[in-house]
PDB file of C-alpha atoms in Angstrom:
ATOM      1  CA  MET L  10       0.687   0.110  -0.086  1.00 50.00           C
ATOM      2  CA  SER L  11       1.574   3.426  -1.275  1.00 70.00           C
ATOM      3  CA  LEU L  12       2.432   6.235   1.364  1.00 71.00           C
ATOM      4  CA  PHE L  13       1.220   9.391  -1.552  1.00 70.00           C
ATOM      5  CA  GLN L  14      -2.757   8.194  -1.505  1.00 77.00           C
ATOM      6  CA  TYR L  15      -3.540   9.817   1.435  1.00 76.00           C
ATOM      7  CA  ASP L  16      -3.605  13.424   1.593  1.00 81.00           C
ATOM      8  CA  PHE L  17      -1.426  14.432   4.135  1.00 78.00           C
ATOM      9  CA  MET L  18       1.378  12.836   2.789  1.00 81.00           C
ATOM     10  CA  ILE L  19       1.198  14.348  -0.423  1.00 85.00           C
ATOM     11  CA  ARG L  20       0.701  17.943   1.635  1.00 84.00           C
ATOM     12  CA  ALA L  21       3.412  17.585   3.521  1.00 82.00           C
ATOM     13  CA  LEU L  22       5.681  15.792   0.105  1.00 86.00           C
ATOM     14  CA  VAL L  23       4.732  18.419  -1.144  1.00 88.00           C
ATOM     15  CA  GLY L  24       6.064  21.149   1.509  1.00 85.00           C
ATOM     16  CA  ALA L  25       8.809  19.026   2.275  1.00 86.00           C
ATOM     17  CA  LEU L  26      10.069  19.832  -1.332  1.00 90.00           C
ATOM     18  CA  VAL L  27       9.552  23.236  -1.687  1.00 91.00           C
ATOM     19  CA  ILE L  28      10.678  23.495   1.753  1.00 90.00           C
ATOM     20  CA  GLY L  29      14.024  21.796   0.151  1.00 90.00           C
ATOM     21  CA  LEU L  30      14.180  23.548  -2.161  1.00 92.00           C
ATOM     22  CA  THR L  31      13.853  27.528  -1.022  1.00 92.00           C
ATOM     23  CA  ALA L  32      16.549  25.849   2.106  1.00 91.00           C
ATOM     24  CA  PRO L  33      19.080  26.240   0.327  1.00 92.00           C
ATOM     25  CA  ALA L  34      18.830  28.950  -2.379  1.00 92.00           C
ATOM     26  CA  LEU L  35      18.703  31.437   1.268  1.00 92.00           C
ATOM     27  CA  GLY L  36      21.676  28.923   2.582  1.00 91.00           C
ATOM     28  CA  VAL L  37      24.207  30.008  -0.038  1.00 92.00           C
ATOM     29  CA  TYR L  38      24.167  33.175   0.905  1.00 92.00           C
ATOM     30  CA  LEU L  39      24.702  32.821   4.745  1.00 89.00           C
ATOM     31  CA  VAL L  40      27.263  29.785   4.850  1.00 88.00           C
ATOM     32  CA  GLN L  41      29.501  32.688   2.103  1.00 86.00           C
ATOM     33  CA  ARG L  42      29.010  35.531   5.624  1.00 83.00           C
ATOM     34  CA  ARG L  43      29.981  33.166   8.197  1.00 81.00           C
ATOM     35  CA  LEU L  44      26.248  32.861   9.360  1.00 78.00           C
ATOM     36  CA  SER L  45      25.744  29.297   9.012  1.00 77.00           C
ATOM     37  CA  LEU L  46      23.287  28.943  12.474  1.00 75.00           C
ATOM     38  CA  ILE L  47      21.540  32.544  11.733  1.00 79.00           C
ATOM     39  CA  GLY L  48      18.993  30.222  11.229  1.00 79.00           C
ATOM     40  CA  ASP L  49      18.521  28.355  15.090  1.00 79.00           C
ATOM     41  CA  GLY L  50      18.593  32.051  16.192  1.00 80.00           C
ATOM     42  CA  VAL L  51      16.153  32.969  14.089  1.00 84.00           C
ATOM     43  CA  GLY L  52      13.940  29.513  15.434  1.00 83.00           C
ATOM     44  CA  HIS L  53      14.367  30.320  18.789  1.00 84.00           C
ATOM     45  CA  VAL L  54      12.834  34.143  17.608  1.00 86.00           C
ATOM     46  CA  ALA L  55       9.566  32.171  15.584  1.00 86.00           C
ATOM     47  CA  LEU L  56       8.658  30.462  18.561  1.00 85.00           C
ATOM     48  CA  THR L  57       7.186  33.287  20.386  1.00 87.00           C
ATOM     49  CA  GLY L  58       5.658  33.950  17.324  1.00 87.00           C
ATOM     50  CA  VAL L  59       3.651  30.261  17.600  1.00 84.00           C
ATOM     51  CA  GLY L  60       3.015  31.259  21.095  1.00 84.00           C
ATOM     52  CA  VAL L  61       1.430  34.310  19.907  1.00 86.00           C
ATOM     53  CA  GLY L  62      -1.073  32.142  17.176  1.00 84.00           C
ATOM     54  CA  LEU L  63      -2.054  30.210  19.302  1.00 81.00           C
ATOM     55  CA  LEU L  64      -2.634  32.244  22.239  1.00 83.00           C
ATOM     56  CA  LEU L  65      -4.624  34.706  19.829  1.00 83.00           C
ATOM     57  CA  ASP L  66      -6.073  31.556  17.834  1.00 79.00           C
ATOM     58  CA  ARG L  67      -4.410  32.600  14.892  1.00 80.00           C
ATOM     59  CA  SER L  68      -2.750  30.664  12.049  1.00 76.00           C
ATOM     60  CA  PRO L  69       0.787  30.690  13.839  1.00 79.00           C
ATOM     61  CA  VAL L  70       2.392  30.686  10.751  1.00 79.00           C
ATOM     62  CA  ILE L  71       0.996  33.640   9.634  1.00 83.00           C
ATOM     63  CA  THR L  72       2.028  34.790  13.288  1.00 87.00           C
ATOM     64  CA  ALA L  73       5.458  33.419  13.767  1.00 86.00           C
ATOM     65  CA  VAL L  74       6.100  34.906   9.785  1.00 86.00           C
ATOM     66  CA  ILE L  75       5.642  38.571  11.470  1.00 89.00           C
ATOM     67  CA  VAL L  76       7.973  38.213  15.255  1.00 89.00           C
ATOM     68  CA  SER L  77      10.736  36.246  13.552  1.00 87.00           C
ATOM     69  CA  ALA L  78      10.750  38.871  10.443  1.00 88.00           C
ATOM     70  CA  LEU L  79      10.693  41.501  13.221  1.00 88.00           C
ATOM     71  CA  GLY L  80      13.526  39.424  15.087  1.00 84.00           C
ATOM     72  CA  ALA L  81      15.144  39.232  12.319  1.00 83.00           C
ATOM     73  CA  VAL L  82      16.031  43.166  11.655  1.00 85.00           C
ATOM     74  CA  ALA L  83      16.912  43.129  15.461  1.00 82.00           C
ATOM     75  CA  ILE L  84      19.812  40.679  14.721  1.00 78.00           C
ATOM     76  CA  GLU L  85      20.549  41.905  11.553  1.00 78.00           C
ATOM     77  CA  LEU L  86      20.835  45.765  12.730  1.00 78.00           C
ATOM     78  CA  ILE L  87      22.616  43.872  16.178  1.00 75.00           C
ATOM     79  CA  ARG L  88      25.093  42.562  13.376  1.00 72.00           C
ATOM     80  CA  GLU L  89      25.390  45.476  11.735  1.00 71.00           C
ATOM     81  CA  ARG L  90      26.783  47.938  14.287  1.00 69.00           C
ATOM     82  CA  GLY L  91      29.812  45.641  15.290  1.00 61.00           C
ATOM     83  CA  ARG L  92      29.778  46.784  19.071  1.00 54.00           C
ATOM     84  CA  THR L  93      31.450  43.966  21.468  1.00 45.00           C
ATOM     85  CA  SER L  94      28.511  43.559  23.320  1.00 48.00           C
ATOM     86  CA  GLY L  95      25.795  42.144  19.582  1.00 51.00           C
ATOM     87  CA  ASP L  96      26.875  38.985  20.944  1.00 61.00           C
ATOM     88  CA  LEU L  97      24.969  39.618  24.469  1.00 68.00           C
ATOM     89  CA  ALA L  98      22.077  40.856  22.380  1.00 65.00           C
ATOM     90  CA  LEU L  99      21.325  38.273  19.959  1.00 68.00           C
ATOM     91  CA  ALA L 100      21.602  35.535  22.720  1.00 75.00           C
ATOM     92  CA  LEU L 101      18.622  37.192  25.350  1.00 75.00           C
ATOM     93  CA  LEU L 102      16.671  37.570  21.499  1.00 75.00           C
ATOM     94  CA  PHE L 103      17.118  33.663  21.173  1.00 77.00           C
ATOM     95  CA  TYR L 104      17.057  33.156  25.003  1.00 81.00           C
ATOM     96  CA  GLY L 105      13.704  34.794  25.555  1.00 83.00           C
ATOM     97  CA  GLY L 106      12.199  34.170  22.316  1.00 82.00           C
ATOM     98  CA  ILE L 107      12.367  30.181  22.959  1.00 81.00           C
ATOM     99  CA  ALA L 108      11.040  30.428  26.071  1.00 85.00           C
ATOM    100  CA  GLY L 109       8.578  33.553  25.303  1.00 84.00           C
ATOM    101  CA  GLY L 110       7.260  30.942  22.604  1.00 81.00           C
ATOM    102  CA  VAL L 111       7.589  28.053  25.649  1.00 79.00           C
ATOM    103  CA  MET L 112       5.237  30.461  28.041  1.00 84.00           C
ATOM    104  CA  LEU L 113       2.630  31.838  25.653  1.00 83.00           C
ATOM    105  CA  VAL L 114       2.418  28.439  23.767  1.00 76.00           C
ATOM    106  CA  GLY L 115       1.678  26.695  27.711  1.00 76.00           C
ATOM    107  CA  LEU L 116      -0.882  30.084  28.287  1.00 79.00           C
ATOM    108  CA  SER L 117      -3.025  28.455  25.088  1.00 74.00           C
ATOM    109  CA  HIS L 118      -6.244  26.287  25.488  1.00 69.00           C
ATOM    110  CA  ASN L 119      -4.855  25.277  22.053  1.00 61.00           C
ATOM    111  CA  SER L 120      -1.316  24.128  23.339  1.00 56.00           C
ATOM    112  CA  SER L 121      -0.019  20.728  24.232  1.00 57.00           C
ATOM    113  CA  ASN L 122       3.049  19.091  24.430  1.00 56.00           C
ATOM    114  CA  ALA L 123       2.311  16.738  21.235  1.00 56.00           C
ATOM    115  CA  ASN L 124       1.294  20.407  19.351  1.00 66.00           C
ATOM    116  CA  LEU L 125       4.781  21.735  20.878  1.00 71.00           C
ATOM    117  CA  MET L 126       7.019  19.138  19.715  1.00 74.00           C
ATOM    118  CA  ALA L 127       5.338  19.237  16.263  1.00 74.00           C
ATOM    119  CA  TYR L 128       6.307  23.070  15.839  1.00 75.00           C
ATOM    120  CA  LEU L 129      10.024  22.149  17.092  1.00 76.00           C
ATOM    121  CA  PHE L 130      10.567  19.087  15.181  1.00 75.00           C
ATOM    122  CA  GLY L 131       7.561  19.028  12.441  1.00 72.00           C
ATOM    123  CA  SER L 132       4.945  16.251  11.510  1.00 72.00           C
ATOM    124  CA  LEU L 133       3.779  14.303   9.341  1.00 63.00           C
ATOM    125  CA  THR L 134      -0.050  15.994  10.534  1.00 68.00           C
ATOM    126  CA  THR L 135       0.401  18.827  11.375  1.00 69.00           C
ATOM    127  CA  THR L 136       0.132  20.755   7.614  1.00 73.00           C
ATOM    128  CA  SER L 137      -2.940  21.969   6.364  1.00 76.00           C
ATOM    129  CA  PRO L 138      -4.213  22.849   3.462  1.00 82.00           C
ATOM    130  CA  ALA L 139      -4.083  26.284   4.239  1.00 79.00           C
ATOM    131  CA  ASP L 140      -0.647  26.451   5.843  1.00 77.00           C
ATOM    132  CA  LEU L 141       0.476  24.522   2.404  1.00 83.00           C
ATOM    133  CA  VAL L 142      -0.518  26.945   0.508  1.00 86.00           C
ATOM    134  CA  VAL L 143       0.327  29.586   2.601  1.00 82.00           C
ATOM    135  CA  ILE L 144       3.855  27.690   2.317  1.00 84.00           C
ATOM    136  CA  VAL L 145       4.449  27.778  -1.505  1.00 88.00           C
ATOM    137  CA  VAL L 146       2.884  30.721  -1.301  1.00 90.00           C
ATOM    138  CA  LEU L 147       6.086  32.179   0.092  1.00 88.00           C
ATOM    139  CA  ALA L 148       8.068  30.032  -0.388  1.00 89.00           C
ATOM    140  CA  LEU L 149       8.293  30.962  -4.086  1.00 92.00           C
ATOM    141  CA  VAL L 150       8.501  34.644  -3.400  1.00 92.00           C
ATOM    142  CA  VAL L 151      11.914  33.735  -1.632  1.00 92.00           C
ATOM    143  CA  LEU L 152      13.335  31.086  -3.783  1.00 92.00           C
ATOM    144  CA  VAL L 153      12.086  34.193  -6.904  1.00 92.00           C
ATOM    145  CA  ALA L 154      14.083  37.052  -4.334  1.00 92.00           C
ATOM    146  CA  MET L 155      17.390  35.049  -4.374  1.00 92.00           C
ATOM    147  CA  ILE L 156      18.012  34.042  -7.765  1.00 91.00           C
ATOM    148  CA  ALA L 157      16.712  36.669  -9.631  1.00 92.00           C
ATOM    149  CA  LEU L 158      19.007  39.089  -6.156  1.00 91.00           C
ATOM    150  CA  ARG L 159      21.475  36.523  -7.105  1.00 90.00           C
ATOM    151  CA  PRO L 160      24.547  39.160  -8.112  1.00 90.00           C
ATOM    152  CA  ALA L 161      24.083  42.320  -6.172  1.00 91.00           C
ATOM    153  CA  LEU L 162      23.218  39.290  -2.689  1.00 90.00           C
ATOM    154  CA  PHE L 163      26.721  38.239  -4.255  1.00 89.00           C
ATOM    155  CA  ALA L 164      28.230  41.078  -4.473  1.00 89.00           C
ATOM    156  CA  ILE L 165      27.751  42.206  -0.230  1.00 88.00           C
ATOM    157  CA  CYS L 166      28.189  38.463   0.939  1.00 86.00           C
ATOM    158  CA  HIS L 167      32.083  38.490  -0.594  1.00 84.00           C
ATOM    159  CA  ASP L 168      32.192  42.038  -0.383  1.00 83.00           C
ATOM    160  CA  GLU L 169      30.469  44.425   1.909  1.00 82.00           C
ATOM    161  CA  GLU L 170      32.519  47.695   1.341  1.00 84.00           C
ATOM    162  CA  TYR L 171      33.144  46.920  -2.359  1.00 84.00           C
ATOM    163  CA  ALA L 172      28.975  46.703  -2.632  1.00 85.00           C
ATOM    164  CA  ARG L 173      28.442  49.556  -0.942  1.00 87.00           C
ATOM    165  CA  VAL L 174      31.575  51.608  -2.713  1.00 87.00           C
ATOM    166  CA  SER L 175      29.557  50.634  -6.152  1.00 85.00           C
ATOM    167  CA  GLY L 176      26.076  51.880  -5.260  1.00 86.00           C
ATOM    168  CA  LEU L 177      24.574  48.299  -4.092  1.00 88.00           C
ATOM    169  CA  PRO L 178      21.827  49.373  -0.843  1.00 90.00           C
ATOM    170  CA  VAL L 179      23.645  48.088   1.119  1.00 87.00           C
ATOM    171  CA  ARG L 180      21.575  47.847   4.283  1.00 86.00           C
ATOM    172  CA  ALA L 181      17.875  47.115   2.490  1.00 89.00           C
ATOM    173  CA  LEU L 182      19.543  43.653   0.683  1.00 90.00           C
ATOM    174  CA  ASN L 183      20.673  42.908   4.902  1.00 87.00           C
ATOM    175  CA  LEU L 184      17.264  43.515   5.502  1.00 88.00           C
ATOM    176  CA  LEU L 185      15.931  41.400   3.166  1.00 90.00           C
ATOM    177  CA  LEU L 186      18.569  38.609   4.384  1.00 89.00           C
ATOM    178  CA  ALA L 187      17.684  38.743   6.985  1.00 87.00           C
ATOM    179  CA  VAL L 188      13.918  38.778   6.412  1.00 90.00           C
ATOM    180  CA  THR L 189      13.835  36.026   3.769  1.00 91.00           C
ATOM    181  CA  THR L 190      15.818  34.238   6.508  1.00 89.00           C
ATOM    182  CA  ALA L 191      12.974  34.859   8.906  1.00 88.00           C
ATOM    183  CA  VAL L 192       9.947  33.859   6.732  1.00 89.00           C
ATOM    184  CA  THR L 193      12.386  30.524   5.257  1.00 89.00           C
ATOM    185  CA  VAL L 194      12.297  28.948   9.389  1.00 87.00           C
ATOM    186  CA  THR L 195       8.992  30.233   9.225  1.00 86.00           C
ATOM    187  CA  ILE L 196       7.465  27.737   6.649  1.00 83.00           C
ATOM    188  CA  ALA L 197       9.688  25.177   7.025  1.00 83.00           C
ATOM    189  CA  MET L 198       8.486  24.712  10.404  1.00 80.00           C
ATOM    190  CA  ARG L 199       6.183  22.349   9.866  1.00 73.00           C
ATOM    191  CA  ALA L 200       7.520  20.190   7.752  1.00 74.00           C
ATOM    192  CA  VAL L 201      11.287  20.272   9.796  1.00 79.00           C
ATOM    193  CA  GLY L 202      11.202  21.854  12.663  1.00 79.00           C
ATOM    194  CA  LEU L 203      11.955  25.366  13.869  1.00 79.00           C
ATOM    195  CA  LEU L 204      14.877  23.615  16.248  1.00 75.00           C
ATOM    196  CA  LEU L 205      16.041  22.129  12.396  1.00 81.00           C
ATOM    197  CA  ILE L 206      15.871  24.067   9.662  1.00 84.00           C
ATOM    198  CA  SER L 207      19.088  25.573  10.103  1.00 84.00           C
ATOM    199  CA  ALA L 208      20.626  22.211   9.431  1.00 87.00           C
ATOM    200  CA  LEU L 209      19.018  21.714   5.834  1.00 88.00           C
ATOM    201  CA  MET L 210      19.809  25.661   5.066  1.00 90.00           C
ATOM    202  CA  VAL L 211      23.507  24.287   5.884  1.00 91.00           C
ATOM    203  CA  VAL L 212      24.531  20.883   5.083  1.00 93.00           C
ATOM    204  CA  PRO L 213      23.326  20.675   1.592  1.00 93.00           C
ATOM    205  CA  VAL L 214      24.775  24.228   0.608  1.00 93.00           C
ATOM    206  CA  ALA L 215      28.685  22.752   2.604  1.00 92.00           C
ATOM    207  CA  THR L 216      28.004  19.253   0.986  1.00 93.00           C
ATOM    208  CA  ALA L 217      27.987  20.961  -2.597  1.00 93.00           C
ATOM    209  CA  GLN L 218      31.117  23.142  -1.888  1.00 91.00           C
ATOM    210  CA  GLN L 219      32.996  19.261  -1.701  1.00 90.00           C
ATOM    211  CA  LEU L 220      31.218  19.619  -5.555  1.00 88.00           C
ATOM    212  CA  THR L 221      31.585  22.986  -7.379  1.00 87.00           C
ATOM    213  CA  ARG L 222      33.552  25.879  -7.423  1.00 84.00           C
ATOM    214  CA  GLY L 223      31.220  28.444  -8.860  1.00 86.00           C
ATOM    215  CA  PHE L 224      29.244  30.127  -6.707  1.00 87.00           C
ATOM    216  CA  LEU L 225      26.080  29.163  -9.326  1.00 89.00           C
ATOM    217  CA  SER L 226      27.529  25.653  -9.055  1.00 91.00           C
ATOM    218  CA  THR L 227      27.090  25.521  -5.793  1.00 92.00           C
ATOM    219  CA  MET L 228      23.994  26.890  -5.590  1.00 93.00           C
ATOM    220  CA  ALA L 229      21.937  24.399  -7.891  1.00 92.00           C
ATOM    221  CA  ALA L 230      23.741  21.236  -6.668  1.00 94.00           C
ATOM    222  CA  ALA L 231      23.029  22.114  -3.328  1.00 93.00           C
ATOM    223  CA  MET L 232      19.025  23.130  -3.800  1.00 94.00           C
ATOM    224  CA  GLY L 233      19.601  19.313  -5.558  1.00 94.00           C
ATOM    225  CA  LEU L 234      20.697  17.644  -3.093  1.00 94.00           C
ATOM    226  CA  GLY L 235      17.875  19.299  -0.351  1.00 92.00           C
ATOM    227  CA  LEU L 236      15.348  18.605  -2.930  1.00 92.00           C
ATOM    228  CA  LEU L 237      16.914  15.379  -3.014  1.00 94.00           C
ATOM    229  CA  ALA L 238      17.237  14.747   1.193  1.00 92.00           C
ATOM    230  CA  SER L 239      13.573  16.005   1.816  1.00 90.00           C
ATOM    231  CA  GLY L 240      11.543  13.758  -0.446  1.00 90.00           C
ATOM    232  CA  SER L 241      12.975  10.963   0.889  1.00 91.00           C
ATOM    233  CA  GLY L 242      13.141  12.407   3.791  1.00 89.00           C
ATOM    234  CA  VAL L 243       9.230  12.176   3.747  1.00 88.00           C
ATOM    235  CA  TRP L 244       9.836   8.798   2.693  1.00 89.00           C
ATOM    236  CA  LEU L 245      12.166   7.830   5.060  1.00 90.00           C
ATOM    237  CA  ALA L 246       9.713   9.105   7.755  1.00 85.00           C
ATOM    238  CA  GLY L 247       6.493   7.895   6.817  1.00 83.00           C
ATOM    239  CA  THR L 248       7.965   4.656   6.453  1.00 86.00           C
ATOM    240  CA  VAL L 249       9.570   3.921  10.164  1.00 86.00           C
ATOM    241  CA  ASN L 250       7.093   6.356  12.063  1.00 83.00           C
ATOM    242  CA  THR L 251       9.744   8.213  12.326  1.00 83.00           C
ATOM    243  CA  ALA L 252      11.050  12.589  13.060  1.00 80.00           C
ATOM    244  CA  LEU L 253       9.724  13.795   9.558  1.00 81.00           C
ATOM    245  CA  GLY L 254      12.677  17.370  10.521  1.00 82.00           C
ATOM    246  CA  ALA L 255      15.397  14.619  12.276  1.00 85.00           C
ATOM    247  CA  THR L 256      15.359  12.001   9.230  1.00 88.00           C
ATOM    248  CA  ILE L 257      15.505  14.943   6.268  1.00 89.00           C
ATOM    249  CA  VAL L 258      18.271  16.310   8.461  1.00 89.00           C
ATOM    250  CA  VAL L 259      19.942  12.621   9.244  1.00 92.00           C
ATOM    251  CA  LEU L 260      20.156  12.221   5.721  1.00 93.00           C
ATOM    252  CA  ALA L 261      21.184  15.726   4.191  1.00 92.00           C
ATOM    253  CA  ILE L 262      24.424  14.828   6.476  1.00 94.00           C
ATOM    254  CA  ALA L 263      24.291  11.798   5.681  1.00 94.00           C
ATOM    255  CA  MET L 264      25.692  12.813   2.581  1.00 94.00           C
ATOM    256  CA  PHE L 265      27.651  14.979   4.016  1.00 94.00           C
ATOM    257  CA  LEU L 266      29.759  12.952   4.978  1.00 94.00           C
ATOM    258  CA  ALA L 267      29.665  10.439   2.027  1.00 93.00           C
ATOM    259  CA  VAL L 268      30.406  12.827  -0.373  1.00 91.00           C
ATOM    260  CA  ALA L 269      33.334  13.794   2.895  1.00 90.00           C
ATOM    261  CA  VAL L 270      35.003  10.579   2.520  1.00 91.00           C
ATOM    262  CA  ALA L 271      34.394   9.806  -1.426  1.00 89.00           C
ATOM    263  CA  ALA L 272      36.957  13.349  -1.625  1.00 83.00           C
ATOM    264  CA  ALA L 273      39.064  12.463   0.786  1.00 85.00           C
ATOM    265  CA  ALA L 274      39.684   9.140  -0.610  1.00 86.00           C
ATOM    266  CA  ARG L 275      39.686  10.491  -4.117  1.00 83.00           C
ATOM    267  CA  ARG L 276      42.248  13.024  -3.242  1.00 80.00           C
ATOM    268  CA  ALA L 277      43.710  10.939  -1.242  1.00 82.00           C
ATOM    269  CA  LEU L 278      44.334   7.915  -4.868  1.00 82.00           C
ATOM    270  CA  ARG L 279      45.474  11.560  -6.930  1.00 78.00           C
ATOM    271  CA  ARG L 280      48.677  12.350  -4.125  1.00 70.00           C
ATOM    272  CA  PRO L 281      52.209  11.774  -5.800  1.00 66.00           C
ATOM    273  CA  ALA L 282      53.738   8.682  -3.730  1.00 56.00           C
ATOM    274  CA  VAL L 283      56.984   9.998  -2.210  1.00 57.00           C
ATOM    275  CA  PRO L 284      59.918   8.314  -3.635  1.00 60.00           C
ATOM    276  CA  ALA L 285      62.124   6.445  -1.672  1.00 56.00           C
ATOM    277  CA  PRO L 286      65.489   8.503  -0.779  1.00 60.00           C
ATOM    278  CA  ALA L 287      67.996   6.542  -2.467  1.00 56.00           C
ATOM    279  CA  ALA L 288      70.235   4.620   0.131  1.00 52.00           C
ATOM    280  CA  ALA L 289      72.952   6.694   0.816  1.00 52.00           C
ATOM    281  CA  GLU L 290      76.698   5.089  -1.225  1.00 53.00           C
ATOM    282  CA  VAL L 291      79.635   5.372   1.248  1.00 52.00           C
ATOM    283  CA  HIS L 292      82.596   6.253  -0.452  1.00 54.00           C
ATOM    284  CA  PRO L 293      86.099   4.838   1.001  1.00 54.00           C
ATOM    285  CA  PRO L 294      88.105   7.664   1.855  1.00 52.00           C
ATOM    286  CA  GLU L 295      90.475   9.229  -0.015  1.00 53.00           C
ATOM    287  CA  VAL L 296      93.918   8.202   0.764  1.00 49.00           C
ATOM    288  CA  VAL L 297      96.194  11.662  -0.308  1.00 47.00           C
ATOM    289  CA  LEU L 298      99.691  10.196  -1.216  1.00 48.00           C
ATOM    290  CA  GLU L 299     101.862  12.485  -0.259  1.00 47.00           C
ATOM    291  CA  ARG L 300     105.012  13.430  -3.548  1.00 45.00           C
TER     292      ARG L 300
END
């Protein structure tokens, strides 16, 4: 009996494939800027948005998008200032976000431990048709922005000062990256989970970097690997009844390890053998005869 005869499995597959395509397309810029963990921080803030939605009996996806977008903008403004206290401010924002979210979810009459776990780690059965529409629409907006603005976004990720001198709107582009990160984290919470989406942004990119050299080829390969991990993760999670987000991330990490081992083996085979040093010839001492 096919798993995909059920509507909730089809919704889970479509949602996971969309996220698997979108998250690495954004993640390639975050990795380039050494902001690989920002998705994790935004996920903490998004949990507060989930709590607000449950408490007010509104769509948690919409409220989480709004709250996490505001949090991401705050993170970007703190990063832009570059002060020593920035790390402390970010830590307060992250931990306050997850603490506030847990508290608000607990106050909500719609909450339960299973419901909270579904938002944190993803669930096959929690994606409703309305949620799927929101996920697909917002993911397409993020994906189009990442592809259409690729030259400008690559410029600020590679050298922000040069991009500013070149006349690019650096602050606007930085805020765009922050907001699209928040949107991607939020729409992925039903499929991958708020605590695991950062891995889907980063791991396919890290895997693709071992296979390709150019930025565009890395982006395309990462998106393909994200699709593969997400699609196979839905099937495996439905077959063995495991958490969807954890299954997708484990498969993505397994791909990374396989590629890393293959790349190391290939480098070892290509490494030229170092010839053994020749044995030193022993010459008898010269005898100088007196004339």
